[in-house]
Coordinates of C-alpha atoms in Angstrom, one line a residue:
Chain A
X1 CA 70.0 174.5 127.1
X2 CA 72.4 174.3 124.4
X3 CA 74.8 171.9 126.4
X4 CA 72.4 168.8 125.7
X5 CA 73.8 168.0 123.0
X6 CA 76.7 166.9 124.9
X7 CA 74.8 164.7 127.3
X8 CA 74.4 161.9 124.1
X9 CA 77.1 160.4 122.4
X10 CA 76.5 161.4 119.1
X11 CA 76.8 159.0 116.1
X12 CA 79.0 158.8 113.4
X13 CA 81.4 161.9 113.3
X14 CA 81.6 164.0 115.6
X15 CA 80.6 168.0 114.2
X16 CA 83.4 170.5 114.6
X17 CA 80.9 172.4 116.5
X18 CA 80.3 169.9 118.7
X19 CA 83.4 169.4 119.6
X20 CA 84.9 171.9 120.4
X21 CA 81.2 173.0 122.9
X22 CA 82.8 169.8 124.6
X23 CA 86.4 171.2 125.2
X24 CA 85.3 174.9 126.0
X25 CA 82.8 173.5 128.6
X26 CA 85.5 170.7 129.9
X27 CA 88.2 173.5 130.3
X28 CA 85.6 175.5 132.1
X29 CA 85.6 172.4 134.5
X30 CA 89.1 172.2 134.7
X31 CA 89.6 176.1 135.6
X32 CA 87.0 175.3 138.6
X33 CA 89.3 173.0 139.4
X34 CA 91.8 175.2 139.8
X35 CA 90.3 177.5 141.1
X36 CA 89.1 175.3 144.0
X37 CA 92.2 174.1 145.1
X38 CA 93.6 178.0 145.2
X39 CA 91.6 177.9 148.3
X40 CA 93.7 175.2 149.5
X41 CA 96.9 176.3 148.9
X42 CA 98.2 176.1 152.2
X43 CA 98.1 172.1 151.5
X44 CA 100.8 172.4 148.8
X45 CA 103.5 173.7 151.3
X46 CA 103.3 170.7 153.5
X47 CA 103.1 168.9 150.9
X48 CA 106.4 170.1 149.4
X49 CA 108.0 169.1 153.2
X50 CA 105.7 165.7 152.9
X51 CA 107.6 164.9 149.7
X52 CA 110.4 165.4 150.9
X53 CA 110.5 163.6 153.9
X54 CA 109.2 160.5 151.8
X55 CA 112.1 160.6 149.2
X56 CA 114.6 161.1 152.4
X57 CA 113.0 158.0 154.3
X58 CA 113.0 155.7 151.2
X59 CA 116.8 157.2 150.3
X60 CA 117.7 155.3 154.1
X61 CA 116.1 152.3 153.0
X62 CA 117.4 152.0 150.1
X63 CA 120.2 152.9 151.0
X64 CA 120.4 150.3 153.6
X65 CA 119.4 147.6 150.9
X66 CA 122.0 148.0 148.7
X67 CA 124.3 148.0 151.6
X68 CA 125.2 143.7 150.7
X69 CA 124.9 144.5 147.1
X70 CA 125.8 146.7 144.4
X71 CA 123.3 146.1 141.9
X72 CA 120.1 144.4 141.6
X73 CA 118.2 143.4 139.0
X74 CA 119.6 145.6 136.8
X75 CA 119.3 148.8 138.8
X76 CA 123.0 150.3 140.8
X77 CA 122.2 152.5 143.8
X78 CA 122.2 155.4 141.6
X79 CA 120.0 154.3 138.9
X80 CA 117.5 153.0 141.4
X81 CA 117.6 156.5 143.9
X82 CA 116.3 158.3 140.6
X83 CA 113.7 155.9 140.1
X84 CA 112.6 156.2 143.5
X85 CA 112.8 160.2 143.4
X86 CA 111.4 161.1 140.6
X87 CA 108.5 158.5 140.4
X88 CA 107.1 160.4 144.0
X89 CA 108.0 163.9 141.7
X90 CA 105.7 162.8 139.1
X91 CA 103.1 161.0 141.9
X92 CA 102.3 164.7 143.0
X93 CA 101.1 165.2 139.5
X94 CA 99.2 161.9 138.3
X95 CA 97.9 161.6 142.1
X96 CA 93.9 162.8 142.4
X97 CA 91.7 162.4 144.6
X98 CA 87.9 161.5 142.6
X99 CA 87.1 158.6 144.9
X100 CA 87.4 160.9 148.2
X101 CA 85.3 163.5 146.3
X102 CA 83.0 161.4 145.1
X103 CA 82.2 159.8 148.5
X104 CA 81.9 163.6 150.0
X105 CA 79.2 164.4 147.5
X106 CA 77.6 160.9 148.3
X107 CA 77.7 161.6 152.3
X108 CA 76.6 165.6 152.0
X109 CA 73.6 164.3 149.9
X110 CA 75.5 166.7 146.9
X111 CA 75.3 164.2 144.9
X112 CA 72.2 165.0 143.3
X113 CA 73.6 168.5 141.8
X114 CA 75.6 165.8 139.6
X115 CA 72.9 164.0 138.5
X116 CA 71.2 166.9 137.0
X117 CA 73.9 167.8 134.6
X118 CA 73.5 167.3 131.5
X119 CA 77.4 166.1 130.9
X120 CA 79.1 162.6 131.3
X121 CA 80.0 162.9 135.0
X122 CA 83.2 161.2 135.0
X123 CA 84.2 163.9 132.2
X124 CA 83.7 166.2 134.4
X125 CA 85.6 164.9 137.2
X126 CA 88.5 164.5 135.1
X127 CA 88.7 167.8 134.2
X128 CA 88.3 169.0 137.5
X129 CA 91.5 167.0 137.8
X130 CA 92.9 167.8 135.3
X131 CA 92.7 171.7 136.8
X132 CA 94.0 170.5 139.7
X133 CA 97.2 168.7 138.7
X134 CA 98.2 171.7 136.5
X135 CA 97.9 173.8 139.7
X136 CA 100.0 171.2 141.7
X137 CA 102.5 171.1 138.5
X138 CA 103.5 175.1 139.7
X139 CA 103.0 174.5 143.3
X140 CA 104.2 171.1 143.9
X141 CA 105.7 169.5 141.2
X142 CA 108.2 171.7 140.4
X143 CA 108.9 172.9 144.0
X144 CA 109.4 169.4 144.9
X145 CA 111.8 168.6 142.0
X146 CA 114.1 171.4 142.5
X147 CA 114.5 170.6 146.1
X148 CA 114.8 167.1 145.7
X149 CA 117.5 167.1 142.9
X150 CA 119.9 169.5 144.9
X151 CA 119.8 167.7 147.9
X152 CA 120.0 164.4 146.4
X153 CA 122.0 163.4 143.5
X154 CA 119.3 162.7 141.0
X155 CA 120.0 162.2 137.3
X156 CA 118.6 164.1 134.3
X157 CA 116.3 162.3 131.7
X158 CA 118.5 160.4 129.1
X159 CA 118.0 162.5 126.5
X160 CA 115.7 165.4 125.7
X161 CA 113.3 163.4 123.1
X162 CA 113.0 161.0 125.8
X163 CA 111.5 163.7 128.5
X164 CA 109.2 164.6 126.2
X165 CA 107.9 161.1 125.5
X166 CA 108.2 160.7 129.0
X167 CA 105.8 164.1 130.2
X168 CA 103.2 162.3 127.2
X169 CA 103.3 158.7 129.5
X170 CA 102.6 161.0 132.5
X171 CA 99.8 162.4 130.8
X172 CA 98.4 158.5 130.3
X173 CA 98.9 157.7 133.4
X174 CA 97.1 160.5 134.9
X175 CA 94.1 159.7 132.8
X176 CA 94.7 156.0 134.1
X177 CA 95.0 157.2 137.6
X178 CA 91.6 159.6 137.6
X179 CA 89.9 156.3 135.5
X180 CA 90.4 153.9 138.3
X181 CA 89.7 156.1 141.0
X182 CA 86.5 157.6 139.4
X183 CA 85.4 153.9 138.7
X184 CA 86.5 153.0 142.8
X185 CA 84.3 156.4 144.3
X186 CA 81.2 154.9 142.1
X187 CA 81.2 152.6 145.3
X188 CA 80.4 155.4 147.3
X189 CA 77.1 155.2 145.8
X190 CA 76.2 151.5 146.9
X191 CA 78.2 151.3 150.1
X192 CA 77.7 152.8 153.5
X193 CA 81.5 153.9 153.9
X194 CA 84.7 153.4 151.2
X195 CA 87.2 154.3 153.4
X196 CA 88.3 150.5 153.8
X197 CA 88.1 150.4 150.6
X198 CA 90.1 154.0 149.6
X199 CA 93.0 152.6 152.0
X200 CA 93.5 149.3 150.3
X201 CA 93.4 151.0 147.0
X202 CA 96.1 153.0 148.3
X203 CA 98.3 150.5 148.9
X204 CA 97.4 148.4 146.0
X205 CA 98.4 151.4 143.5
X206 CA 101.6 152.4 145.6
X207 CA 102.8 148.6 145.4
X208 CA 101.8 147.3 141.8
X209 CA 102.1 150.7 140.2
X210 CA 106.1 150.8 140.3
X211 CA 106.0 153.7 142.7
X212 CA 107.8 151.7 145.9
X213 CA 110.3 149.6 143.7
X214 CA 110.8 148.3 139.8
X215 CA 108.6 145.5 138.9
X216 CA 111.5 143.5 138.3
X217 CA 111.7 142.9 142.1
X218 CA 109.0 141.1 141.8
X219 CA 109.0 137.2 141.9
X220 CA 108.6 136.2 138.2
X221 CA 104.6 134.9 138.9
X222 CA 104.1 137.8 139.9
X223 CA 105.6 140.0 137.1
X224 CA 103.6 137.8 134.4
X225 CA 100.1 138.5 136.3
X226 CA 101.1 142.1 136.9
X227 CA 101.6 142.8 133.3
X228 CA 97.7 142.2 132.4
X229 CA 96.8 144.3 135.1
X230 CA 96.7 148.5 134.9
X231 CA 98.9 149.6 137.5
X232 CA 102.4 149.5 136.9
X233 CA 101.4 152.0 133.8
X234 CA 101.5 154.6 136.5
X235 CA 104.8 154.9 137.1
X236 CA 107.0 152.1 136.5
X237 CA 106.5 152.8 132.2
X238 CA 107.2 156.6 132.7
X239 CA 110.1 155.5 134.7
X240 CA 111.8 153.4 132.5
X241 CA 110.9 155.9 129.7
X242 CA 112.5 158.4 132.1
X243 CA 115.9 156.6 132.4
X244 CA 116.1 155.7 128.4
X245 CA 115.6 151.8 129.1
X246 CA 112.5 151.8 126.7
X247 CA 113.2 152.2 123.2
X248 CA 111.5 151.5 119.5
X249 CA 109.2 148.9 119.3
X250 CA 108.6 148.4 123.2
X251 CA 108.3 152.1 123.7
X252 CA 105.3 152.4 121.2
X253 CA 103.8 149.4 122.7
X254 CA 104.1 150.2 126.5
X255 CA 102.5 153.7 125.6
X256 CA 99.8 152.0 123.6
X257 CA 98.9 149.3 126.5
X258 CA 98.6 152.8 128.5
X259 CA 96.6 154.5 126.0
X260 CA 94.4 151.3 125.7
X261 CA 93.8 151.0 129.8
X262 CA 92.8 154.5 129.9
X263 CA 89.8 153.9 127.3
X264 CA 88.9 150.6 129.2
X265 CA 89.2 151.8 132.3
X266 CA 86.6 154.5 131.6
X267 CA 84.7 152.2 129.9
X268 CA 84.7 150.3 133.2
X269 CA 84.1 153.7 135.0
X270 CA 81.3 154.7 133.0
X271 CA 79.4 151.3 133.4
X272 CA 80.2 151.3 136.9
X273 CA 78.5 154.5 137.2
X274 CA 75.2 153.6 135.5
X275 CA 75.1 150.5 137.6
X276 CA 75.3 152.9 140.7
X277 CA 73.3 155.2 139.5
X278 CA 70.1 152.4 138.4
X279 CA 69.1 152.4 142.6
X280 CA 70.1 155.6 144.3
X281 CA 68.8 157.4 147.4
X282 CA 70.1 160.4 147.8
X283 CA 69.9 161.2 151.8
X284 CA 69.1 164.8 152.6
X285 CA 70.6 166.7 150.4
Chain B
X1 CA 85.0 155.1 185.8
X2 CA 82.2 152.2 186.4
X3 CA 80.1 154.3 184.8
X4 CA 82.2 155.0 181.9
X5 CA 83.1 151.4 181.4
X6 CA 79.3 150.7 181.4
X7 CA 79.1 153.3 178.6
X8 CA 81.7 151.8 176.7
X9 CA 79.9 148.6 176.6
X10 CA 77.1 150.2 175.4
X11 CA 78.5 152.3 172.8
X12 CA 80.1 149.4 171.6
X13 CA 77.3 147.4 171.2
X14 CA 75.5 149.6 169.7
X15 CA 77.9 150.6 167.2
X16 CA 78.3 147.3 166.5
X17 CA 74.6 146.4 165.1
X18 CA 74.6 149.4 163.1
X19 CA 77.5 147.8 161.1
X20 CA 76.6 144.8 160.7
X21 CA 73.2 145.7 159.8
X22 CA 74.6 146.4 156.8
X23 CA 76.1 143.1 155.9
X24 CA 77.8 143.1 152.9
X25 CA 79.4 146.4 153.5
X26 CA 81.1 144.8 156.4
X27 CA 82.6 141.9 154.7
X28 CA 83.9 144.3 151.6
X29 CA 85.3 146.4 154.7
X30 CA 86.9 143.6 156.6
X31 CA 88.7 142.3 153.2
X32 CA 89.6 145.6 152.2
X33 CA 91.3 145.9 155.3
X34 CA 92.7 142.6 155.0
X35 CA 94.0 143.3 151.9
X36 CA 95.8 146.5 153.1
X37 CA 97.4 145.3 155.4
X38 CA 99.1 142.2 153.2
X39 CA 100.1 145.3 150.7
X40 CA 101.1 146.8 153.4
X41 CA 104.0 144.9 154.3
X42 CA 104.4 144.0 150.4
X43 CA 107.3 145.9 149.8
X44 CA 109.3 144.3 152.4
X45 CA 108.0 141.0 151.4
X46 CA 109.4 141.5 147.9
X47 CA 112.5 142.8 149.1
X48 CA 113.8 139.9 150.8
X49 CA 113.5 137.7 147.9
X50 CA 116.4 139.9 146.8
X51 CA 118.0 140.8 149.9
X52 CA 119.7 138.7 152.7
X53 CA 119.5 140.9 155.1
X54 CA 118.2 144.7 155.5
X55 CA 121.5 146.2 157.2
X56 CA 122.3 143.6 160.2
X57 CA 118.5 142.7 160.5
X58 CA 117.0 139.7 159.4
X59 CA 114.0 139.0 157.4
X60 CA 112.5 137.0 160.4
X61 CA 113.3 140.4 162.6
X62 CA 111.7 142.8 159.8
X63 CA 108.7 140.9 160.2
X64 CA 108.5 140.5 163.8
X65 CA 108.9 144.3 163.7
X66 CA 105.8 144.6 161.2
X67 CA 103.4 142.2 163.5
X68 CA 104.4 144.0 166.3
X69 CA 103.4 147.6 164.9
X70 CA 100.0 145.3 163.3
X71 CA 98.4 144.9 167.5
X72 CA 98.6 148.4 168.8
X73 CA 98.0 150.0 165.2
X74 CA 94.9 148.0 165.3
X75 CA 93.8 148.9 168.7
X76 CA 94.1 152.2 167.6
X77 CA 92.5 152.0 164.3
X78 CA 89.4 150.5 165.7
X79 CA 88.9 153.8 167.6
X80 CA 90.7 156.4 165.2
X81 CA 87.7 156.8 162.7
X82 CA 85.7 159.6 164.0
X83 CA 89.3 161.6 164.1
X84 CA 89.4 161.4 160.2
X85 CA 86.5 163.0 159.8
X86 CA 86.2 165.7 162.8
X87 CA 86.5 168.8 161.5
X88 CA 84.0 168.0 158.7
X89 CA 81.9 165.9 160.5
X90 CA 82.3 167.9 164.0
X91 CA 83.2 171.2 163.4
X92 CA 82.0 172.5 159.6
X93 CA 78.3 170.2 160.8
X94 CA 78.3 171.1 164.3
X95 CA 77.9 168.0 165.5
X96 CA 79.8 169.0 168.3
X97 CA 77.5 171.0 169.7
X98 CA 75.4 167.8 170.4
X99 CA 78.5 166.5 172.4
X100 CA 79.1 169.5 174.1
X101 CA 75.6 168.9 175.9
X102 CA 76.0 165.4 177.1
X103 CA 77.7 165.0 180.9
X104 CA 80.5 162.6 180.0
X105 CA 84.0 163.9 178.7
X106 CA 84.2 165.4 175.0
X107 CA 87.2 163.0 174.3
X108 CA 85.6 160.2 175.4
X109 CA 82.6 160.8 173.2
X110 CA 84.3 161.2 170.2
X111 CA 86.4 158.6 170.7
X112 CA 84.3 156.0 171.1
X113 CA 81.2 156.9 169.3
X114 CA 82.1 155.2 166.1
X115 CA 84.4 152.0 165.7
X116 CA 86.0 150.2 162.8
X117 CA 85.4 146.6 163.7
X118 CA 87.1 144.9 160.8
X119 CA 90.8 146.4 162.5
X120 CA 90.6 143.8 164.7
X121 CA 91.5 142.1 162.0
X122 CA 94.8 144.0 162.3
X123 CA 95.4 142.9 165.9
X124 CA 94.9 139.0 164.6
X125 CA 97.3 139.1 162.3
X126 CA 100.0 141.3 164.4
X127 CA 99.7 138.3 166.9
X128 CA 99.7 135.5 164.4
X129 CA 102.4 137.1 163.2
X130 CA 104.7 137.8 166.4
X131 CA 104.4 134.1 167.3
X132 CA 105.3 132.4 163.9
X133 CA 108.4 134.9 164.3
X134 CA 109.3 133.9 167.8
X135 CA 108.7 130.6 166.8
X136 CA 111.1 130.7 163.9
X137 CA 113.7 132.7 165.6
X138 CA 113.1 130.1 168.5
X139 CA 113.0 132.9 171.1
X140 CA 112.7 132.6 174.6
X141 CA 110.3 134.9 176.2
X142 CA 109.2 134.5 180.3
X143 CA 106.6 135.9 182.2
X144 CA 108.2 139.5 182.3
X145 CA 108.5 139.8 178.5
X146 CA 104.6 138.9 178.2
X147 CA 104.0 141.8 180.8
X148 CA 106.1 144.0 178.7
X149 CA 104.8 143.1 175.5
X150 CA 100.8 143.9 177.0
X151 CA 102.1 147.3 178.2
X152 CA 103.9 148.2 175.3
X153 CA 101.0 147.7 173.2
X154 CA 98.8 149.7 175.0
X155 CA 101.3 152.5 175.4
X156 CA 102.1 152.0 171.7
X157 CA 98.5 152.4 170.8
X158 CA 98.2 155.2 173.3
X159 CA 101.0 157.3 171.7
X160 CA 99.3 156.7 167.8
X161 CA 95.9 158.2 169.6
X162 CA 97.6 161.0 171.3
X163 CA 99.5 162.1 167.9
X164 CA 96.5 162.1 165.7
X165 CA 94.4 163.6 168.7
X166 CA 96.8 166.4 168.6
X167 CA 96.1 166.6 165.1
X168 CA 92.3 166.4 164.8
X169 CA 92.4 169.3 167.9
X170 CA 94.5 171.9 165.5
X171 CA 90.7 171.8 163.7
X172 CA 89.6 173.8 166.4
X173 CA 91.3 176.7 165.7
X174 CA 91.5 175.9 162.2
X175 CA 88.4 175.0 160.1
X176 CA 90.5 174.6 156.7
X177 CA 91.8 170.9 156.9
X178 CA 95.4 171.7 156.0
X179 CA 96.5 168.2 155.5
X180 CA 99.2 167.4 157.5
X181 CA 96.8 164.6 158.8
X182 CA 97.2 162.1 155.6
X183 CA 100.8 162.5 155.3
X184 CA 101.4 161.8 159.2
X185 CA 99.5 158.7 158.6
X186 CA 101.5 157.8 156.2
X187 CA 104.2 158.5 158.0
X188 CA 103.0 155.2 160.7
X189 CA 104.7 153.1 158.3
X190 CA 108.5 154.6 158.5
X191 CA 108.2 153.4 162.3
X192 CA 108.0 150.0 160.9
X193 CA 111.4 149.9 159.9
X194 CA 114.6 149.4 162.2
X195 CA 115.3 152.9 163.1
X196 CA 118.7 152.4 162.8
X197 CA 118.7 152.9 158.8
X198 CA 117.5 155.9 159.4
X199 CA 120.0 159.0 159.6
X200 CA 120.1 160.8 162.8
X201 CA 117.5 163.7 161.4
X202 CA 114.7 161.1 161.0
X203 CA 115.6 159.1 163.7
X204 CA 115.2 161.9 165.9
X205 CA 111.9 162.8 164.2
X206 CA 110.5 159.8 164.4
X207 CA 111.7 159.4 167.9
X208 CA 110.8 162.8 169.4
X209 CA 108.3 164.5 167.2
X210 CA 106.2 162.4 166.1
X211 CA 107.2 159.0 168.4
X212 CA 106.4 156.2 166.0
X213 CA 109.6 154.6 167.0
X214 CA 108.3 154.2 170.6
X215 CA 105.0 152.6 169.6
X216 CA 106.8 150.1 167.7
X217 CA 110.8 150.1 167.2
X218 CA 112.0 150.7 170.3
X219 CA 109.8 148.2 171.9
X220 CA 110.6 145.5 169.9
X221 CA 114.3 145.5 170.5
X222 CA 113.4 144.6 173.7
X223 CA 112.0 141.2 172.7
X224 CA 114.7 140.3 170.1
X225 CA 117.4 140.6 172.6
X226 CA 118.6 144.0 171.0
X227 CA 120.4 145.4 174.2
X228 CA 122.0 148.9 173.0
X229 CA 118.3 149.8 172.9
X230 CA 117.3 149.0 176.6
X231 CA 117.5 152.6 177.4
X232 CA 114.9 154.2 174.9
X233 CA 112.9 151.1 175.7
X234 CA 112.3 151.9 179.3
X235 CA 111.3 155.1 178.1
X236 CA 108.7 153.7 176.1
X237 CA 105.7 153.7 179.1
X238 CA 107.4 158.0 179.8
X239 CA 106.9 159.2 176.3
X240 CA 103.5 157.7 175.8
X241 CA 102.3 159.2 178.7
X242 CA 103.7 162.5 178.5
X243 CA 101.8 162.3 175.1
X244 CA 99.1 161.2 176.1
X245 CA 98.9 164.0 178.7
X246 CA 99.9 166.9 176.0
X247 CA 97.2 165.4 173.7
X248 CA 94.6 165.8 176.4
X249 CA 96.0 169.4 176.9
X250 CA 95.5 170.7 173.7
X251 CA 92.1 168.9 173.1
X252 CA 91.1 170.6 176.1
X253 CA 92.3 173.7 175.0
X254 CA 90.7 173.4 171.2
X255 CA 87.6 172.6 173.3
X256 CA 87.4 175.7 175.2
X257 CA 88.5 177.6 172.2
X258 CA 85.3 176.4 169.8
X259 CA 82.6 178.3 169.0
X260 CA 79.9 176.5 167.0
X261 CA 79.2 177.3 163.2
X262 CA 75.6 177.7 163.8
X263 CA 74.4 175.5 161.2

């Protein structure tokens, strides 16, 4: 079995061989990944017309907020539709869906097939992810955006260095994204049904993530709580990246708060998962 | 239909000590579902410490509008959560064989074999809510309005049944979920909103297609005095019917169209 070695961490520096046995065997997760959700593809074309129903219903809202004013807290009309529009364009990419596959292996009793690899399981669910959104990048991302940006009039990135930095903060906050819903599906394992649980997570992230409106909305309590917590490193720091409003100092710090919730997040993840794992029955299977 | 009331009972009781058997996992349920319905509503919550007014509504209107939609989406959510589920659970298992044996309707089986208990939760709040509104907006209701407001909420829940019933029947002919199922969920909370943001596409679409605007828009006009409504809310009781019948069509029709996995 020449994969244990990547069951242990290894002390002190990591071998060159080692290494890269860990990316060629994550990449063949990810391409599994992929290659699962080429059986699904039918998904992706409803969920091109999903999209786009949900940018055209928040357009009307919006639209019908800034009816009384012509700019608020910072953001014009225009300013604040392309916030709006292209934080759902980069949702279909960060978005995953561990926790719902993790509680599916739980309630088919699959779970065991998990347990018996030798890899760090929440690895390999981000991988699989990680598969997964590059296959939604061609059939849903990109789709979406062109549609979206002729029909409405969305602006370009401020400047090219800035999309760039931007598709790197994307990156984080997929990796933050798959973190917390890896560490939420460990639940699976203790409770009888997450679903209550999935849904409130659902809201929480499209709220405090940035996704439904800027953080500066917010009452100014809740904007000093929210900026200790994870979630509006989803999409409100890509966003402002996005629109050129981050710059020097505060970019490199905004990306390294995101760089730093990804490693505790998994940290949290992976603790989560022994504590599930310590008492397990595995029904049926 | 004595019989079927007696069943009811039954299944509900039933269903109810399995659930709270497990205790713990009840209580994390009911806050969970607590807390998404507060989120929920968040954004609109946020918004009016910004905004007077969304178009020529109010904030105390907006939120009459939300506790409204709150009663018959919790009604309905109590019942919805074996639809979630069917095609997995019913289809790709076979479970439906099982109900295919039993002498009481297939709908009826499904729908009330399993219920989420903490969404009464949801019903709570929705009438917590409506009455600190018509309190606040000091609003006169008589004994017609309360009539009104009891059949409206069970047509309103009626018509979120019949939608995802049509849904969860499309499994029959289709074993690949092809997940229009989440996005129409999502899609409960755009009826939430005064429809008259809305431009006339989604208007129509939400009035029409999939009738969120009659489970909760339309009838709430009624109560806050919004008269160019009256119209569509007469209609209200017509369209949840006539969805309610179509839903029972096609379920019927997915029903005589199944043919078991075999597993």
């Amino acid at each position: 079995m020449p994969q244990m070695e990547v069951a242990r961490p290894v002390p002190g520096p990591v071998p060159a061989s080692s290494l890269w046995k860990f990316l060629r065997l994550h990449f063949e997760f990810a391409r599994v990944g992929f290659v699962n959700t080429l059986a699904y593809r039918l998904r992706y074309y409803t969920g091109i017309v999903t999209y786009f129903i949900y940018v055209s219903v928040y357009y009307f809202i919006w639209k019908a907020i800034y009816e009384h004013s012509a700019s608020i807290e910072g953001f014009d009309f225009a300013h604040l539709l392309t916030y709006i529009g292209v934080g759902w364009i980069i949702r279909s990419l960060y978005f995953n869906n561990i926790d719902q596959d993790l509680a599916y292996q739980v309630i088919e009793g699959r779970l065991a097939m998990d347990l018996i690899k030798p890899v760090n399981i929440q690895f390999m669910y981000v991988a699989r992810a990680a598969g997964e959104a590059v296959f939604r990048l061609a059939l849903l991302t990109v789709p979406t955006a062109l549609i979206l940006f002729l029909v409405y009039p969305l602006r370009l990135p401020a400047s090219f260095g800035g999309f760039l930095t931007f598709l790197m903060s994307i990156g984080l906050s997929f990796l933050i994204v798959a973190a917390i819903n890896f560490a939420v599906g460990t639940f699976a394992l203790r409770l009888q049904s997450i679903l209550g649980l999935l849904r409130a997570k659902f809201f929480l992230l499209e709220l405090f993530s940035g996704l439904l409106l800027p953080m500066t909305f917010f009452p100014h309590i809740a904007q000093k709580i929210l900026d200790f917590m994870p979630f509006q490193y989803i999409s409100y720091i890509p966003m402002l990246i996005y629109l050129g409003k981050l710059h020097g100092i505060d970019l490199v710090r905004a990306m390294g708060i995101q760089v730093f919730w990804v490693v505790a997040l998994m940290a949290i993840g992976d603790g989560l998962w022994r504590w599930s794992t310590g008492k397990l029955i595995i029904q049926g299977g | 239909m004595k019989r079927h009331w007696r069943l009811l009972a039954r299944y509900f009781a039933q269903y109810a000590k399995v659930r709270l058997a497990y205790k713990a996992d009840f209580i994390i349920a009911f806050f969970s579902s607590m807390a998404a319905t507060v989120l929920g509503f968040g954004f609109v919550l946020v918004l009016f410490t910004k905004i007077p007014r969304l178009q020529d509504w109010s904030f105390d209107e907006v939120m009459f509008l939300y506790g409204f939609s709150l009663i018959p989406l919790g009604f309905f959510n109590v019942v919805s959560w074996n639809l979630y589920d069917f095609s997995e659970l019913y289809i790709i298992e076979g479970r439906f064989d099982r109900v295919l044996l039993r002498p009481v309707s297939t709908l009826y089986q499904v729908v009330f074999e399993k219920f989420r208990l903490e969404s009464l939760q949801e019903v709570v709040t929705g009438i917590l809510v409506v009455g600190y509104c018509v309190r606040r907006m000091h609003l006169e209701l008589g004994a017609m309005d309360f009539l009104w407001f009891a059949v409206t909420v069970i047509c309103g829940a009626g018509i979120y049944l019949a939608v995802f019933l049509i849904l969860t029947a499309v499994s029959f002919w289709f074993e690949d979920r092809v997940g229009i199922v989440p996005p129409v969920f999502n899609m409960l909370n755009f009826g939430r909103y005064p429809l008259t943001i809305y431009n006339v596409f989604i208007q129509f679409l939400l009035s029409w297609i999939i009738p969120f605007g009659f489970a909760t828009f339309y009838p709430t006009t009624h109560f806050l005095g919004r008269t160019a409504f009256t119209l569509y809310f007469h209609l209200v009781p017509v369209v949840a019917a006539g969805f309610t019948l179509l839903a029972v069509v096609v379920w019927n029709r997915g029903v005589a169209n199944y043919s078991s996995t075999g597993t």
